[in-house]
């Protein structure tokens, strides 16, 4: 077979979408709409640009660079290994995978269980949840049969029902913009799009999608790359539609019941809406949506992490861990972490993610401009990533100090001097300096300043 037919491409698109779309993707857009109110449209546009545009660009950049390792090795082999492991642990067993179980538990089970039995209910729920994810993830090349053909479409149907209910109800008088969305809604939406953290996942989800495509008897690597790109673009279209619908859902919810941006979340926004429209049934319905979304993403992350570590670490202490061994390790570790609670996971994960995300962004941008920049000035990769890494990891250290009840005054003062640091974009100026340094470095080592 030379290429996939339309039906197979649709299945791959649903598979890719299901791997991306988890709890965070479900709660952030409504939170944007609830806060932006009458300014939901520009806020949603900003959110979609970063929450959809960056991840899909990441898929395309990595696919045509020959994989994440091929891209990261343009900096150095050691950097490729370090960043790869760091991303895998972050989007995998340390934060993202445990969060899928904890979030879905709080939406589906917690509202119906007495607080005194909460810990026991969470233990039982997470055990069942990870057992199912383990079962689905045993054969990553067959993931499309589970996610693409069943769970992905079912999730879309559930979201469509919620959206239609909001259309029937009507928005009434939209609330006025509040909180972070009181002004500059496009910029705020763009920044909040980072919270989905899909760009980090995009750098590696192509591994599993490529395996599914090869399982359809596509042997030509160029065609595998093209089919992966098609699936990524299709996923982008689905995400734009879903995020637009969920932002409207949030605006409707905000008009029905006001929220407190300081303490409420997107889950609160959705709960307020479904309780108002459907009562107890609505709460259960919302819980089902969360369970499906979280189980989809959990399965995809276990597949991706196990595949990466199986390929990267062929031998450890003289032994050769199998794919299933890695799968068991990540599943069990995630099960343990998930019982620490959602609040603890989020508090620690946000600073760590803030260190990795800027690095991922500049790698993607460098890959997309490789022909006119990186290919002519190879040292641009090293210097740009170095400058951004120093800034982003300093921000991470500062944030972690706050999480644990302290502060580093001199570091905070130094970071505050960076332009746009108040928007978490302080890494932009160092990135520009890194590009300039990379060009100068290239010219310095080339006779007469000529390009190689």
Short mmCIF file of C-alpha atoms in Angstrom, two decimals, residues 94-96 98-99 102-103 106 122 336-353 400 403-404:
data_model
loop_
_atom_site.label_atom_id
_atom_site.label_comp_id
_atom_site.label_asym_id
_atom_site.label_seq_id
_atom_site.Cartn_x
_atom_site.Cartn_y
_atom_site.Cartn_z
CA UNK A 94 5.66 12.40 37.17
CA UNK A 95 2.82 14.75 36.31
CA UNK A 96 0.55 14.32 33.29
CA UNK A 98 -1.20 10.80 37.37
CA UNK A 99 -3.22 13.96 36.73
CA UNK A 102 -6.89 12.41 39.74
CA UNK A 103 -8.85 14.89 37.63
CA UNK A 106 -12.66 14.49 41.20
CA UNK A 122 -9.69 7.43 45.07
CA UNK A 336 1.27 5.94 43.35
CA UNK A 337 1.74 9.61 42.42
CA UNK A 338 -1.94 10.05 41.50
CA UNK A 339 -2.96 9.35 45.09
CA UNK A 340 -0.98 12.38 46.28
CA UNK A 341 -3.88 14.52 45.06
CA UNK A 342 -4.50 16.88 42.17
CA UNK A 343 -3.51 20.06 44.03
CA UNK A 344 -0.04 18.78 44.92
CA UNK A 345 0.60 17.53 41.39
CA UNK A 346 -0.36 20.83 39.77
CA UNK A 347 1.63 22.99 42.21
CA UNK A 348 4.87 21.17 41.44
CA UNK A 349 4.24 20.56 37.74
CA UNK A 350 3.62 24.17 36.68
CA UNK A 351 7.17 25.43 37.44
CA UNK A 352 8.75 22.38 35.81
CA UNK A 353 6.66 22.78 32.69
CA UNK A 400 9.55 26.18 42.95
CA UNK A 403 5.67 26.65 45.91
CA UNK A 404 7.59 25.42 48.93
#
